[in-house]
């Protein structure tokens, strides 16, 4: 007998001895849906399989809308399955409407994913309960424990062994952990074990996908006496029981559901508290590709629009009994939720419906959401109209945030033939400073609007003689630099180096200089590796032209025009009075498709080494800042994560790092005296290391996930912003500033309207966000998120009639009820906590 054969026999003998002493389990199941993949034969196939193999048990992650189609097309199979749906051998583990990745969308969107999905499943299977959250793909985010518990879930699973194309979670722990969310909520969880390695010779699996000898031995050796593997098969695979059936089940494993495993097989409890960070979600998509960039931008716009529409509709409901069509609002949410489907983001070029791809369908879906949201807002503000005509009319400005805001408003008045300035008066009949100019046949007026929290302010428009408004003019220095200045900043642009920011002085911070002038890179520089030419190109390679577009007492805007690798780009930079944020609007007018990335990726995209992961080589906008020993913070759904990464760079699938910007990232000096935040108009990636400046990913072009060429097919268009500040992100209210950018003030024109201001609530201390304010039947639902405050008690006053206040969970079940002194409530919650109140208004 050879040495190798002898070792193999000893190993198998050893494994057999171990396996005879301990028991392995396996969770099988199906993932998919009518939009992902769900052939109509699957329903009866599951029924037949469960009947034929009584030992088989399954978890289900099926798009809830699928059952609408199955009911119509496969009536008999549908009814057969319906009889089994509450069977203990079946567990519905992900009821979200469209199986989103979660980490890439807003916290409020995640709540609606569960809310609408649970409602749809209960329309078909009213007796189904949702106990364990488990998914096939890495659909995780750090705040899930709180959301899950508020929907009634008891358990969660952090494994996704068979579909890790888009990433995986960090390995940690043994049989069970207490997954602790950022707010402190705990949920009993089966983790990806610390001993659960990524599968050899694979770039989409961990070893838990098939209960192999190696996986089970590693688990037993690590002290896990009842290890569990998992595979959610794609609906449409006709394997049946994944690891065998009857006496042929691999390693004598026992099929189980997650609920049964946790409650009846595991210890059912643990002292191991896992403070799961957002950086434990190790995921990577085609960040920087034009198709994904457009998808992320479209989703962000729709997320903002529908939430704002609900809030303004609620205001009009309280004041005027305005009721939008709930069916329309539900449809708007439905199409947004579908645009958040994980397949939308990982296989955007896949065909979906009538020859359209996921990407093309997302444009249609988000357009539908936007159209409905816009119509709701138009009808809601229109409900305030009065008859008659007084002066030039009125401008009403709506604020959908829970804080008072004082910001410039720019509005085009529908007044033609008037060749003079207009005067703006507030509700106290005070004349406000304003600037107006003729734009075609209309007048564009700018003024500083003070708008109360979650409410509106009204302004009267009258004619006046033209006046000169004082402003600090844009001017050039003796060396040709352009100098922009307002009450907040002094910025120097260098046209000789492509219009980069040569100096950025924050006046409110003792004239702190933010540009690191010792760095080899420049602030605002676009830089990337063009692999067909084998070199890096930068906007600093050629000079730029700078044009002044606006220069008045409210805003200063310039346009920078230059080239990168011979392709023209333009960027508008805007300073706004009293605004911490500096706005950038970037366009690159590509002449043709060019390759951008580390190297030209071939058809070996499945290899561990890949060209589309290292963002250092993608086109980036760079921010070398003069901050010493910086710490990086980044927001996530209902969370802010302090980064522990030394750098964000990786080039292989098995070394993925979390480098995702949802809304913002913030670099803060070690002593917390100064910081610089970067805001993005879409979910994408960022890059950073101690010896490499902060970069925002702008463009990748080349072969990527699933093999298609992620080409450049249109001009690049994106918006971003920077904010300088003192103190850490919470003291500087970076989340609040981001919300101002995402939910801008909404202005409407009225020929006649009541000259009144109104706030619908007041909070005595800052830090809470209002993530939802909407009509709920004949009542109002409001949801708070503690984004920036501590757990101290806040006094909240509602400025409208309320007969009772109920704190409810996310299923609508009452937690507490308050009936006395109905308009006032004292409330506390931990940092990153959420609370939902149902306000009875009748």
mmCIF file of C-alpha atoms in Angstrom, residues 158-159 171-178 189-196 215 218-228 258 261 266-267 269-270 272-274:
data_model
loop_
_atom_site.group_PDB
_atom_site.id
_atom_site.type_symbol
_atom_site.label_atom_id
_atom_site.label_comp_id
_atom_site.label_asym_id
_atom_site.label_seq_id
_atom_site.Cartn_x
_atom_site.Cartn_y
_atom_site.Cartn_z
ATOM 1 C CA UNK A 158 -25.183 34.844 8.670
ATOM 2 C CA UNK A 159 -24.275 32.064 6.235
ATOM 3 C CA UNK A 171 -16.072 34.245 9.853
ATOM 4 C CA UNK A 172 -16.758 34.350 13.575
ATOM 5 C CA UNK A 173 -17.815 32.143 16.443
ATOM 6 C CA UNK A 174 -19.127 28.634 16.849
ATOM 7 C CA UNK A 175 -22.609 27.114 16.872
ATOM 8 C CA UNK A 176 -24.523 30.216 17.948
ATOM 9 C CA UNK A 177 -23.818 33.884 18.605
ATOM 10 C CA UNK A 178 -25.838 36.817 19.806
ATOM 11 C CA UNK A 189 -27.833 33.798 15.169
ATOM 12 C CA UNK A 190 -26.076 30.947 13.410
ATOM 13 C CA UNK A 191 -22.865 32.591 12.129
ATOM 14 C CA UNK A 192 -20.470 31.728 9.393
ATOM 15 C CA UNK A 193 -18.280 29.749 11.781
ATOM 16 C CA UNK A 194 -14.740 30.919 12.463
ATOM 17 C CA UNK A 195 -13.738 27.492 11.132
ATOM 18 C CA UNK A 196 -15.849 27.858 7.962
ATOM 19 C CA UNK A 215 -16.175 21.186 6.631
ATOM 20 C CA UNK A 218 -13.101 21.548 10.883
ATOM 21 C CA UNK A 219 -16.373 22.227 12.718
ATOM 22 C CA UNK A 220 -15.947 19.293 15.114
ATOM 23 C CA UNK A 221 -12.330 20.229 15.752
ATOM 24 C CA UNK A 222 -13.449 23.753 16.611
ATOM 25 C CA UNK A 223 -15.841 22.443 19.242
ATOM 26 C CA UNK A 224 -19.094 22.552 17.280
ATOM 27 C CA UNK A 225 -20.775 19.254 18.159
ATOM 28 C CA UNK A 226 -23.795 19.716 15.869
ATOM 29 C CA UNK A 227 -22.554 21.690 12.855
ATOM 30 C CA UNK A 228 -25.025 22.732 10.212
ATOM 31 C CA UNK A 258 -33.406 26.788 10.890
ATOM 32 C CA UNK A 261 -32.195 23.548 14.486
ATOM 33 C CA UNK A 266 -28.545 23.641 19.304
ATOM 34 C CA UNK A 267 -28.119 24.778 22.877
ATOM 35 C CA UNK A 269 -28.609 30.169 23.816
ATOM 36 C CA UNK A 270 -25.076 31.537 24.019
ATOM 37 C CA UNK A 272 -20.964 34.889 22.772
ATOM 38 C CA UNK A 273 -21.955 38.451 21.860
ATOM 39 C CA UNK A 274 -20.989 39.264 18.292
#
